[in-house]
Amino acid sequence: MTEVKREVFGQMPQEEGGEVVEKFVLKSDSVKVEILSLGCIIAALETKDRDGEFSDVVLGFDTLEGYTRKHPFFGAVVGRVANRIAKGRFTVDGKEYQLFLNNGPNSLHGGARGFDKVLWSPQVLPNGVCFFRLSPDGEEGYPGDLKVWVTYTLCGGELAINYRAQTSKTTPINLTNHAYFNLAGQGSRDIYDHKFSIEADSYLPVDNTKIPTGEVAAVQGTGFDFRQPVELGQHLQKFHLDGFDHNFCLRQAQARRLAARACHPPTGRVMEVHTTQPGIQFYTGNNLDGSLKGKGTIAYPRHSAFCLETQNWPDAVNKHHFPNALLWPGEEYNHTTWLVFNTA
C-alpha cells in the first residue's frame, strides 16, 4: 500500500503571484518521495540501504526559497523541450521559431521560464499525484496550446513518472525529470564509488557547446562503453575524462525496457531506470562547484551527484535522422519512466 499525504510547503514570492506551493508525500514500505507542485519537483527521495536504514538520495533544498532562486533544475520536470536546441532555432511547417538563449548560444530545458519554474495543478490519486498545466501558445517561443499531465505513482520500490501532452499546433516536445542522485545519501562528497551500467551500443558526440554533431558513434572501445558495470572514479581516470553530459542511444522500442543501472556497493543501494524513451542523458554533476548550499546547508561540490534523464535525443528537432521530436494536433505524447530502488 502507498500512503499519500498533502501539505503546504511554502508560498511563492509576491512578485511571482504569492500562491501556495504544496508538497505531496508518497510512502511505501521501502521508498518515501516528496514532490512539489512547483515544477513537479522531486524534493526528497528516501530509500533503504542493505541494513534497512533510510537515506535521502536526491539533492535539493529544505525550503521553498532554495527552489525559487537560481539552481541547476534540481528534481524538476523540464520542458517544453528538455536538453539543448542549437541556436534556439527550429522550423515547423515552414515557419522558423526563435527561442530564448539561456545556455551559451543554445536554448536549454525550455528557456528562461520553463516547466520547472511554474506552478502545476495537482490531483491526488490512490497511490500518487497527477499534475496538470496548460502551456499557452507562444510560451517561451513555442507554438501551440500544450496541455501537459505529469503523474507520479509509487508501488513498493518502484516510482513511475508518466508524461502526457496534447497540442493545438505542431510543436517540439521532450519531457524529463532532472533529479540529481547520490545513492550514498545526498550531501555525500562524490559519486566516484558508484557503479554504472547503460544499455546502449551508441552515444552522441557533441561539439564544444554540447550540441550533438549528428554522428551516432559506437561505444565499443571508448570511455562511453557502459554495457558492463564500471566504477565511475576509476573509469574517469582510465580514459582521462572530466565527467559525462551525453546522450546514450537506447534500443528503439515503444515498450518498457531497462535503460541504466546505478549501484553504490558500500550501502548496497541500487537504482534501475526503465523507460519508453529513445535516449538517456548521463550527467555527472560537472557544473556543481560547491557554491550552492542544499539540505542541511551542505555544499554540493563537482561530481557529488548524477542524473540519468530519460528523453529524446538532444537537438532532435533540427536533426532529421534523430527520433521524431514533434507532436501533432490530434496525437498524444505519452512516455513513462520507472525508477526502481532495491539493494544488492
C-alpha atoms as a printed R data frame, in Angstrom:
    type eleno elety resid chain resno      x      y       z
1   ATOM     1    CA   MET     A     1  0.000  0.000   0.000
2   ATOM     2    CA   THR     A     2  1.098  3.552  -0.759
3   ATOM     3    CA   GLU     A     3  0.226  6.358   1.627
4   ATOM     4    CA   VAL     A     4 -0.345  9.792   0.069
5   ATOM     5    CA   LYS     A     5 -0.283 12.981   2.145
6   ATOM     6    CA   ARG     A     6 -0.504 16.606   1.038
7   ATOM     7    CA   GLU     A     7  0.742 19.620   2.975
8   ATOM     8    CA   VAL     A     8  1.745 23.237   2.453
9   ATOM     9    CA   PHE     A     9  5.440 23.623   1.558
10  ATOM    10    CA   GLY     A    10  5.579 27.407   1.239
11  ATOM    11    CA   GLN     A    11  4.317 30.466  -0.564
12  ATOM    12    CA   MET     A    12  5.676 31.933  -3.787
13  ATOM    13    CA   PRO     A    13  7.140 35.471  -3.571
14  ATOM    14    CA   GLN     A    14  4.526 38.190  -4.070
15  ATOM    15    CA   GLU     A    15  6.176 39.320  -7.337
16  ATOM    16    CA   GLU     A    16  5.542 35.797  -8.667
17  ATOM    17    CA   GLY     A    17  1.891 35.677  -7.624
18  ATOM    18    CA   GLY     A    18  2.185 34.708  -3.970
19  ATOM    19    CA   GLU     A    19  0.455 31.364  -4.487
20  ATOM    20    CA   VAL     A    20  0.780 28.421  -2.130
21  ATOM    21    CA   VAL     A    21  3.180 25.619  -3.096
22  ATOM    22    CA   GLU     A    22  2.089 22.192  -1.916
23  ATOM    23    CA   LYS     A    23  4.147 19.099  -1.104
24  ATOM    24    CA   PHE     A    24  2.885 15.581  -1.741
25  ATOM    25    CA   VAL     A    25  4.413 12.762   0.269
26  ATOM    26    CA   LEU     A    26  4.160  9.269  -1.241
27  ATOM    27    CA   LYS     A    27  5.229  6.474   1.103
28  ATOM    28    CA   SER     A    28  5.595  2.720   0.648
29  ATOM    29    CA   ASP     A    29  7.389  0.265   2.923
30  ATOM    30    CA   SER     A    30 10.696  0.834   1.085
31  ATOM    31    CA   VAL     A    31 10.550  4.325  -0.508
32  ATOM    32    CA   LYS     A    32  9.337  7.754   0.571
33  ATOM    33    CA   VAL     A    33  9.209 10.525  -2.020
34  ATOM    34    CA   GLU     A    34  8.258 14.204  -1.670
35  ATOM    35    CA   ILE     A    35  7.030 16.088  -4.742
36  ATOM    36    CA   LEU     A    36  6.224 19.801  -5.061
37  ATOM    37    CA   SER     A    37  3.503 21.491  -7.107
38  ATOM    38    CA   LEU     A    38  6.242 23.922  -8.223
39  ATOM    39    CA   GLY     A    39  7.915 22.367 -11.273
40  ATOM    40    CA   CYS     A    40  6.716 18.857 -10.258
41  ATOM    41    CA   ILE     A    41  9.982 18.825  -8.286
42  ATOM    42    CA   ILE     A    42 11.148 15.663  -6.511
43  ATOM    43    CA   ALA     A    43 12.352 17.422  -3.357
44  ATOM    44    CA   ALA     A    44 13.317 14.285  -1.421
45  ATOM    45    CA   LEU     A    45 13.514 10.561  -2.043
46  ATOM    46    CA   GLU     A    46 14.356  8.239   0.818
47  ATOM    47    CA   THR     A    47 15.283  4.641   0.182
48  ATOM    48    CA   LYS     A    48 16.753  1.813   2.274
49  ATOM    49    CA   ASP     A    49 20.300  0.525   2.306
50  ATOM    50    CA   ARG     A    50 21.096 -3.179   2.810
51  ATOM    51    CA   ASP     A    51 20.760 -2.753   6.613
52  ATOM    52    CA   GLY     A    52 17.289 -1.233   6.229
53  ATOM    53    CA   GLU     A    53 18.468  2.319   7.007
54  ATOM    54    CA   PHE     A    54 16.722  5.100   5.078
55  ATOM    55    CA   SER     A    55 18.640  7.978   3.446
56  ATOM    56    CA   ASP     A    56 17.528 10.817   1.195
57  ATOM    57    CA   VAL     A    57 19.292 10.228  -2.136
58  ATOM    58    CA   VAL     A    58 18.338 13.370  -4.117
59  ATOM    59    CA   LEU     A    59 19.905 16.821  -3.980
60  ATOM    60    CA   GLY     A    60 17.690 19.802  -3.230
61  ATOM    61    CA   PHE     A    61 16.691 22.355  -0.606
62  ATOM    62    CA   ASP     A    62 14.920 22.318   2.758
63  ATOM    63    CA   THR     A    63 12.753 25.324   1.951
64  ATOM    64    CA   LEU     A    64 10.883 26.803  -0.999
65  ATOM    65    CA   GLU     A    65 13.305 29.745  -1.093
66  ATOM    66    CA   GLY     A    66 16.064 27.490  -2.455
67  ATOM    67    CA   TYR     A    67 13.883 26.403  -5.348
68  ATOM    68    CA   THR     A    68 12.734 29.932  -6.273
69  ATOM    69    CA   ARG     A    69 16.347 31.093  -6.643
70  ATOM    70    CA   LYS     A    70 18.642 30.068  -9.492
71  ATOM    71    CA   HIS     A    71 19.605 26.396  -9.238
72  ATOM    72    CA   PRO     A    72 20.527 23.657 -11.749
73  ATOM    73    CA   PHE     A    73 16.993 22.225 -12.172
74  ATOM    74    CA   PHE     A    74 17.208 20.090  -9.000
75  ATOM    75    CA   GLY     A    75 14.482 17.433  -9.158
76  ATOM    76    CA   ALA     A    76 12.328 19.337 -11.638
77  ATOM    77    CA   VAL     A    77 10.347 18.393 -14.717
78  ATOM    78    CA   VAL     A    78 11.928 20.322 -17.593
79  ATOM    79    CA   GLY     A    79 10.177 21.312 -20.823
80  ATOM    80    CA   ARG     A    80  8.714 22.068 -23.281
81  ATOM    81    CA   VAL     A    81 11.944 20.634 -24.626
82  ATOM    82    CA   ALA     A    82 14.490 19.111 -22.266
83  ATOM    83    CA   ASN     A    83 18.176 19.411 -23.139
84  ATOM    84    CA   ARG     A    84 19.555 21.697 -25.846
85  ATOM    85    CA   ILE     A    85 18.226 23.160 -29.085
86  ATOM    86    CA   ALA     A    86 21.049 24.527 -31.259
87  ATOM    87    CA   LYS     A    87 20.961 28.343 -31.501
88  ATOM    88    CA   GLY     A    88 17.463 28.150 -30.001
89  ATOM    89    CA   ARG     A    89 16.052 27.786 -33.518
90  ATOM    90    CA   PHE     A    90 13.851 25.288 -35.317
91  ATOM    91    CA   THR     A    91 11.458 25.245 -38.251
92  ATOM    92    CA   VAL     A    92  7.985 23.683 -38.196
93  ATOM    93    CA   ASP     A    93  5.576 23.720 -41.153
94  ATOM    94    CA   GLY     A    94  7.857 26.145 -42.993
95  ATOM    95    CA   LYS     A    95  7.896 28.680 -40.144
96  ATOM    96    CA   GLU     A    96 11.063 29.433 -38.172
97  ATOM    97    CA   TYR     A    97 10.828 29.833 -34.404
98  ATOM    98    CA   GLN     A    98 13.417 31.574 -32.237
99  ATOM    99    CA   LEU     A    99 13.701 30.683 -28.554
100 ATOM   100    CA   PHE     A   100 15.409 32.437 -25.675
101 ATOM   101    CA   LEU     A   101 19.115 31.555 -25.434
102 ATOM   102    CA   ASN     A   102 19.945 30.530 -21.859
103 ATOM   103    CA   ASN     A   103 22.908 28.189 -22.380
104 ATOM   104    CA   GLY     A   104 25.621 29.980 -24.334
105 ATOM   105    CA   PRO     A   105 24.423 30.081 -27.962
106 ATOM   106    CA   ASN     A   106 21.673 27.496 -27.289
107 ATOM   107    CA   SER     A   107 18.294 27.083 -25.602
108 ATOM   108    CA   LEU     A   108 18.265 24.652 -22.667
109 ATOM   109    CA   HIS     A   109 15.437 22.909 -20.772
110 ATOM   110    CA   GLY     A   110 12.565 25.058 -22.050
111 ATOM   111    CA   GLY     A   111 14.098 28.528 -21.878
112 ATOM   112    CA   ALA     A   112 14.042 31.383 -19.371
113 ATOM   113    CA   ARG     A   113 10.888 30.237 -17.567
114 ATOM   114    CA   GLY     A   114 10.366 26.597 -18.392
115 ATOM   115    CA   PHE     A   115  8.114 23.986 -16.805
116 ATOM   116    CA   ASP     A   116 10.454 23.797 -13.784
117 ATOM   117    CA   LYS     A   117  9.600 27.337 -12.659
118 ATOM   118    CA   VAL     A   118  5.782 27.275 -12.821
119 ATOM   119    CA   LEU     A   119  3.035 26.022 -10.524
120 ATOM   120    CA   TRP     A   120  1.095 22.951 -11.620
121 ATOM   121    CA   SER     A   121 -2.453 21.936 -10.621
122 ATOM   122    CA   PRO     A   122 -2.385 18.740  -8.538
123 ATOM   123    CA   GLN     A   123 -4.861 15.899  -8.207
124 ATOM   124    CA   VAL     A   124 -4.296 13.265  -5.554
125 ATOM   125    CA   LEU     A   125 -4.525  9.634  -6.707
126 ATOM   126    CA   PRO     A   126 -4.808  6.500  -4.523
127 ATOM   127    CA   ASN     A   127 -1.077  5.757  -4.993
128 ATOM   128    CA   GLY     A   128  0.330  9.063  -6.245
129 ATOM   129    CA   VAL     A   129 -0.363 12.503  -7.680
130 ATOM   130    CA   CYS     A   130 -1.130 13.884 -11.140
131 ATOM   131    CA   PHE     A   131 -0.050 17.421 -12.070
132 ATOM   132    CA   PHE     A   132 -1.609 19.375 -14.942
133 ATOM   133    CA   ARG     A   133 -0.822 22.617 -16.709
134 ATOM   134    CA   LEU     A   134 -1.690 24.386 -19.932
135 ATOM   135    CA   SER     A   135  1.354 25.898 -21.637
136 ATOM   136    CA   PRO     A   136 -0.153 28.664 -23.774
137 ATOM   137    CA   ASP     A   137  0.607 29.196 -27.458
138 ATOM   138    CA   GLY     A   138  3.818 31.242 -27.715
139 ATOM   139    CA   GLU     A   139  5.064 30.487 -24.203
140 ATOM   140    CA   GLU     A   140  8.888 30.715 -24.331
141 ATOM   141    CA   GLY     A   141  8.540 30.974 -28.126
142 ATOM   142    CA   TYR     A   142  6.941 27.556 -28.675
143 ATOM   143    CA   PRO     A   143  3.879 27.100 -30.925
144 ATOM   144    CA   GLY     A   144  0.508 25.763 -29.798
145 ATOM   145    CA   ASP     A   145 -1.544 25.465 -26.635
146 ATOM   146    CA   LEU     A   146  0.019 22.437 -24.960
147 ATOM   147    CA   LYS     A   147 -1.873 20.506 -22.296
148 ATOM   148    CA   VAL     A   148  0.524 18.528 -20.102
149 ATOM   149    CA   TRP     A   149 -0.053 15.893 -17.424
150 ATOM   150    CA   VAL     A   150  2.776 14.532 -15.245
151 ATOM   151    CA   THR     A   151  1.790 11.619 -12.998
152 ATOM   152    CA   TYR     A   152  3.913 10.170 -10.206
153 ATOM   153    CA   THR     A   153  2.849  6.813  -8.747
154 ATOM   154    CA   LEU     A   154  4.652  4.738  -6.141
155 ATOM   155    CA   CYS     A   155  4.308  0.979  -5.807
156 ATOM   156    CA   GLY     A   156  6.721 -0.715  -3.393
157 ATOM   157    CA   GLY     A   157 10.234  0.202  -4.552
158 ATOM   158    CA   GLU     A   158  9.099  1.495  -7.957
159 ATOM   159    CA   LEU     A   159  8.398  5.155  -8.723
160 ATOM   160    CA   ALA     A   160  6.702  5.615 -12.111
161 ATOM   161    CA   ILE     A   161  6.661  9.001 -13.870
162 ATOM   162    CA   ASN     A   162  4.227  9.273 -16.782
163 ATOM   163    CA   TYR     A   163  4.260 12.269 -19.154
164 ATOM   164    CA   ARG     A   164  1.305 13.009 -21.447
165 ATOM   165    CA   ALA     A   165  0.687 16.004 -23.702
166 ATOM   166    CA   GLN     A   166 -1.702 17.231 -26.407
167 ATOM   167    CA   THR     A   167 -1.231 20.280 -28.619
168 ATOM   168    CA   SER     A   168 -3.294 22.651 -30.781
169 ATOM   169    CA   LYS     A   169 -0.367 23.258 -33.202
170 ATOM   170    CA   THR     A   170  2.594 21.136 -34.241
171 ATOM   171    CA   THR     A   171  5.281 21.634 -31.603
172 ATOM   172    CA   PRO     A   172  8.524 20.014 -30.438
173 ATOM   173    CA   ILE     A   173  8.242 18.315 -27.055
174 ATOM   174    CA   ASN     A   174 10.673 16.381 -24.888
175 ATOM   175    CA   LEU     A   175  9.913 15.981 -21.186
176 ATOM   176    CA   THR     A   176 12.087 14.550 -18.426
177 ATOM   177    CA   ASN     A   177 12.755 14.786 -14.715
178 ATOM   178    CA   HIS     A   178 16.106 16.325 -13.729
179 ATOM   179    CA   ALA     A   179 16.688 14.716 -10.316
180 ATOM   180    CA   TYR     A   180 20.291 14.637  -9.067
181 ATOM   181    CA   PHE     A   181 21.059 11.396  -7.216
182 ATOM   182    CA   ASN     A   182 23.729 10.249  -4.801
183 ATOM   183    CA   LEU     A   183 22.983  6.727  -3.551
184 ATOM   184    CA   ALA     A   184 25.351  7.198  -0.597
185 ATOM   185    CA   GLY     A   185 22.893  9.891   0.549
186 ATOM   186    CA   GLN     A   186 22.572 13.481  -0.627
187 ATOM   187    CA   GLY     A   187 25.388 15.652   0.702
188 ATOM   188    CA   SER     A   188 27.958 12.874   0.263
189 ATOM   189    CA   ARG     A   189 31.180 14.199  -1.217
190 ATOM   190    CA   ASP     A   190 31.238 12.482  -4.611
191 ATOM   191    CA   ILE     A   191 29.914  9.601  -6.727
192 ATOM   192    CA   TYR     A   192 33.286  8.060  -7.653
193 ATOM   193    CA   ASP     A   193 32.481  4.828  -5.762
194 ATOM   194    CA   HIS     A   194 29.197  4.326  -7.662
195 ATOM   195    CA   LYS     A   195 29.000  1.684 -10.389
196 ATOM   196    CA   PHE     A   196 27.045  2.482 -13.560
197 ATOM   197    CA   SER     A   197 25.805  0.468 -16.498
198 ATOM   198    CA   ILE     A   198 23.904  1.833 -19.513
199 ATOM   199    CA   GLU     A   199 22.128 -0.365 -22.060
200 ATOM   200    CA   ALA     A   200 23.422  1.464 -25.116
201 ATOM   201    CA   ASP     A   201 25.607  0.413 -28.054
202 ATOM   202    CA   SER     A   202 25.983  4.023 -29.253
203 ATOM   203    CA   TYR     A   203 26.116  7.589 -27.984
204 ATOM   204    CA   LEU     A   204 26.037 11.107 -29.442
205 ATOM   205    CA   PRO     A   205 29.361 13.002 -29.670
206 ATOM   206    CA   VAL     A   206 28.891 16.745 -29.060
207 ATOM   207    CA   ASP     A   207 30.544 19.999 -30.103
208 ATOM   208    CA   ASN     A   208 32.030 22.466 -27.627
209 ATOM   209    CA   THR     A   209 28.554 23.893 -26.855
210 ATOM   210    CA   LYS     A   210 27.203 20.382 -26.031
211 ATOM   211    CA   ILE     A   211 25.137 20.123 -29.252
212 ATOM   212    CA   PRO     A   212 25.276 16.681 -30.917
213 ATOM   213    CA   THR     A   213 27.417 16.764 -34.074
214 ATOM   214    CA   GLY     A   214 24.928 14.471 -35.828
215 ATOM   215    CA   GLU     A   215 27.162 11.423 -35.640
216 ATOM   216    CA   VAL     A   216 25.819  8.334 -33.879
217 ATOM   217    CA   ALA     A   217 29.038  6.758 -32.552
218 ATOM   218    CA   ALA     A   218 29.632  3.213 -31.302
219 ATOM   219    CA   VAL     A   219 30.582  2.943 -27.626
220 ATOM   220    CA   GLN     A   220 32.791 -0.087 -28.336
221 ATOM   221    CA   GLY     A   221 36.398  0.542 -27.275
222 ATOM   222    CA   THR     A   222 35.669  4.033 -25.879
223 ATOM   223    CA   GLY     A   223 35.131  5.629 -22.478
224 ATOM   224    CA   PHE     A   224 31.413  5.643 -23.322
225 ATOM   225    CA   ASP     A   225 31.069  1.876 -23.066
226 ATOM   226    CA   PHE     A   226 28.903  1.191 -20.004
227 ATOM   227    CA   ARG     A   227 27.457 -2.083 -21.248
228 ATOM   228    CA   GLN     A   228 29.195 -3.754 -18.315
229 ATOM   229    CA   PRO     A   229 29.180 -2.007 -14.902
230 ATOM   230    CA   VAL     A   230 32.094  0.368 -14.307
231 ATOM   231    CA   GLU     A   231 33.169  2.226 -11.185
232 ATOM   232    CA   LEU     A   232 32.975  5.902 -12.088
233 ATOM   233    CA   GLY     A   233 36.126  7.245 -10.402
234 ATOM   234    CA   GLN     A   234 38.421  4.607 -11.883
235 ATOM   235    CA   HIS     A   235 36.706  4.935 -15.260
236 ATOM   236    CA   LEU     A   236 37.219  8.724 -15.447
237 ATOM   237    CA   GLN     A   237 40.912  8.270 -14.601
238 ATOM   238    CA   LYS     A   238 41.429  5.417 -17.055
239 ATOM   239    CA   PHE     A   239 40.002  7.405 -20.002
240 ATOM   240    CA   HIS     A   240 41.223 10.865 -18.823
241 ATOM   241    CA   LEU     A   241 37.659 12.214 -18.759
242 ATOM   242    CA   ASP     A   242 36.387 15.048 -16.592
243 ATOM   243    CA   GLY     A   243 32.797 13.779 -16.486
244 ATOM   244    CA   PHE     A   244 29.794 12.972 -18.653
245 ATOM   245    CA   ASP     A   245 26.988 15.086 -20.104
246 ATOM   246    CA   HIS     A   246 25.999 12.915 -23.050
247 ATOM   247    CA   ASN     A   247 23.028 11.196 -24.620
248 ATOM   248    CA   PHE     A   248 23.191  7.424 -24.866
249 ATOM   249    CA   CYS     A   249 21.088  5.883 -27.650
250 ATOM   250    CA   LEU     A   250 18.751  3.188 -26.378
251 ATOM   251    CA   ARG     A   251 17.249  0.363 -28.383
252 ATOM   252    CA   GLN     A   252 14.355  1.875 -30.372
253 ATOM   253    CA   ALA     A   253 11.158  0.365 -28.986
254 ATOM   254    CA   GLN     A   254  7.889  1.746 -27.624
255 ATOM   255    CA   ALA     A   255  7.867 -0.835 -24.830
256 ATOM   256    CA   ARG     A   256  9.316 -0.543 -21.332
257 ATOM   257    CA   ARG     A   257 12.949 -1.637 -21.166
258 ATOM   258    CA   LEU     A   258 15.928 -1.311 -18.856
259 ATOM   259    CA   ALA     A   259 17.999  1.768 -19.744
260 ATOM   260    CA   ALA     A   260 20.536  2.118 -16.931
261 ATOM   261    CA   ARG     A   261 21.545  0.891 -13.515
262 ATOM   262    CA   ALA     A   262 23.389  2.700 -10.727
263 ATOM   263    CA   CYS     A   263 24.749  0.858  -7.714
264 ATOM   264    CA   HIS     A   264 26.518  2.024  -4.547
265 ATOM   265    CA   PRO     A   265 28.406 -1.034  -3.240
266 ATOM   266    CA   PRO     A   266 29.184  0.374   0.263
267 ATOM   267    CA   THR     A   267 25.455  0.794   1.124
268 ATOM   268    CA   GLY     A   268 24.059 -1.765  -1.312
269 ATOM   269    CA   ARG     A   269 21.617  0.761  -2.784
270 ATOM   270    CA   VAL     A   270 20.649  0.097  -6.396
271 ATOM   271    CA   MET     A   271 18.582  2.237  -8.767
272 ATOM   272    CA   GLU     A   272 17.385  0.881 -12.095
273 ATOM   273    CA   VAL     A   273 15.964  3.191 -14.762
274 ATOM   274    CA   HIS     A   274 13.403  1.725 -17.157
275 ATOM   275    CA   THR     A   275 11.784  3.801 -19.901
276 ATOM   276    CA   THR     A   276  9.867  4.009 -23.175
277 ATOM   277    CA   GLN     A   277 12.119  6.860 -24.367
278 ATOM   278    CA   PRO     A   278 14.784  6.563 -27.126
279 ATOM   279    CA   GLY     A   279 17.618  8.146 -25.142
280 ATOM   280    CA   ILE     A   280 19.091  8.721 -21.710
281 ATOM   281    CA   GLN     A   281 21.319 11.651 -20.753
282 ATOM   282    CA   PHE     A   282 24.040 10.635 -18.306
283 ATOM   283    CA   TYR     A   283 25.274 13.697 -16.410
284 ATOM   284    CA   THR     A   284 27.820 13.568 -13.592
285 ATOM   285    CA   GLY     A   285 27.212 16.966 -11.953
286 ATOM   286    CA   ASN     A   286 30.177 18.581 -13.721
287 ATOM   287    CA   ASN     A   287 28.811 22.107 -13.191
288 ATOM   288    CA   LEU     A   288 28.232 21.770  -9.464
289 ATOM   289    CA   ASP     A   289 31.014 23.765  -7.817
290 ATOM   290    CA   GLY     A   290 30.283 23.868  -4.097
291 ATOM   291    CA   SER     A   291 28.752 27.349  -4.242
292 ATOM   292    CA   LEU     A   292 25.193 26.028  -3.769
293 ATOM   293    CA   LYS     A   293 24.224 25.000  -0.278
294 ATOM   294    CA   GLY     A   294 21.460 22.420  -0.206
295 ATOM   295    CA   LYS     A   295 19.636 20.481   2.508
296 ATOM   296    CA   GLY     A   296 21.170 20.951   5.935
297 ATOM   297    CA   THR     A   297 23.262 23.798   4.410
298 ATOM   298    CA   ILE     A   298 25.594 21.181   2.883
299 ATOM   299    CA   ALA     A   299 27.620 22.384  -0.114
300 ATOM   300    CA   TYR     A   300 27.242 20.388  -3.320
301 ATOM   301    CA   PRO     A   301 30.672 20.073  -4.998
302 ATOM   302    CA   ARG     A   302 31.534 18.894  -8.510
303 ATOM   303    CA   HIS     A   303 30.683 15.233  -9.185
304 ATOM   304    CA   SER     A   304 28.621 14.967  -5.976
305 ATOM   305    CA   ALA     A   305 25.572 13.661  -7.892
306 ATOM   306    CA   PHE     A   306 24.499 12.050 -11.140
307 ATOM   307    CA   CYS     A   307 21.465 12.423 -13.413
308 ATOM   308    CA   LEU     A   308 20.028  9.719 -15.652
309 ATOM   309    CA   GLU     A   309 17.498 11.713 -17.669
310 ATOM   310    CA   THR     A   310 15.290  9.636 -19.968
311 ATOM   311    CA   GLN     A   311 14.397 11.658 -23.044
312 ATOM   312    CA   ASN     A   312 14.546 12.134 -26.794
313 ATOM   313    CA   TRP     A   313 17.947 12.861 -28.300
314 ATOM   314    CA   PRO     A   314 19.179 16.474 -27.887
315 ATOM   315    CA   ASP     A   315 18.502 18.872 -30.787
316 ATOM   316    CA   ALA     A   316 16.362 16.187 -32.467
317 ATOM   317    CA   VAL     A   317 14.071 18.900 -33.861
318 ATOM   318    CA   ASN     A   318 16.998 20.005 -36.082
319 ATOM   319    CA   LYS     A   319 18.436 16.567 -36.895
320 ATOM   320    CA   HIS     A   320 16.139 14.681 -39.221
321 ATOM   321    CA   HIS     A   321 17.894 11.324 -38.763
322 ATOM   322    CA   PHE     A   322 17.258 11.524 -34.983
323 ATOM   323    CA   PRO     A   323 13.983 10.177 -33.484
324 ATOM   324    CA   ASN     A   324 10.957 12.380 -34.161
325 ATOM   325    CA   ALA     A   325 10.663 15.329 -31.752
326 ATOM   326    CA   LEU     A   326  7.346 16.772 -32.971
327 ATOM   327    CA   LEU     A   327  3.834 16.379 -31.574
328 ATOM   328    CA   TRP     A   328  0.954 16.974 -33.983
329 ATOM   329    CA   PRO     A   329 -2.613 18.081 -33.167
330 ATOM   330    CA   GLY     A   330 -4.869 15.078 -32.620
331 ATOM   331    CA   GLU     A   331 -1.981 12.941 -31.374
332 ATOM   332    CA   GLU     A   332 -0.796 12.309 -27.830
333 ATOM   333    CA   TYR     A   333  2.721 12.408 -26.419
334 ATOM   334    CA   ASN     A   334  2.905  9.594 -23.877
335 ATOM   335    CA   HIS     A   335  6.082  8.326 -22.217
336 ATOM   336    CA   THR     A   336  6.791  6.639 -18.904
337 ATOM   337    CA   THR     A   337  9.960  6.223 -16.853
338 ATOM   338    CA   TRP     A   338 10.259  3.850 -13.914
339 ATOM   339    CA   LEU     A   339 12.843  4.297 -11.154
340 ATOM   340    CA   VAL     A   340 13.236  1.008  -9.307
341 ATOM   341    CA   PHE     A   341 15.014  1.033  -5.944
342 ATOM   342    CA   ASN     A   342 16.362 -2.070  -4.230
343 ATOM   343    CA   THR     A   343 19.518 -3.386  -2.573
344 ATOM   344    CA   ALA     A   344 22.289 -5.736  -3.608
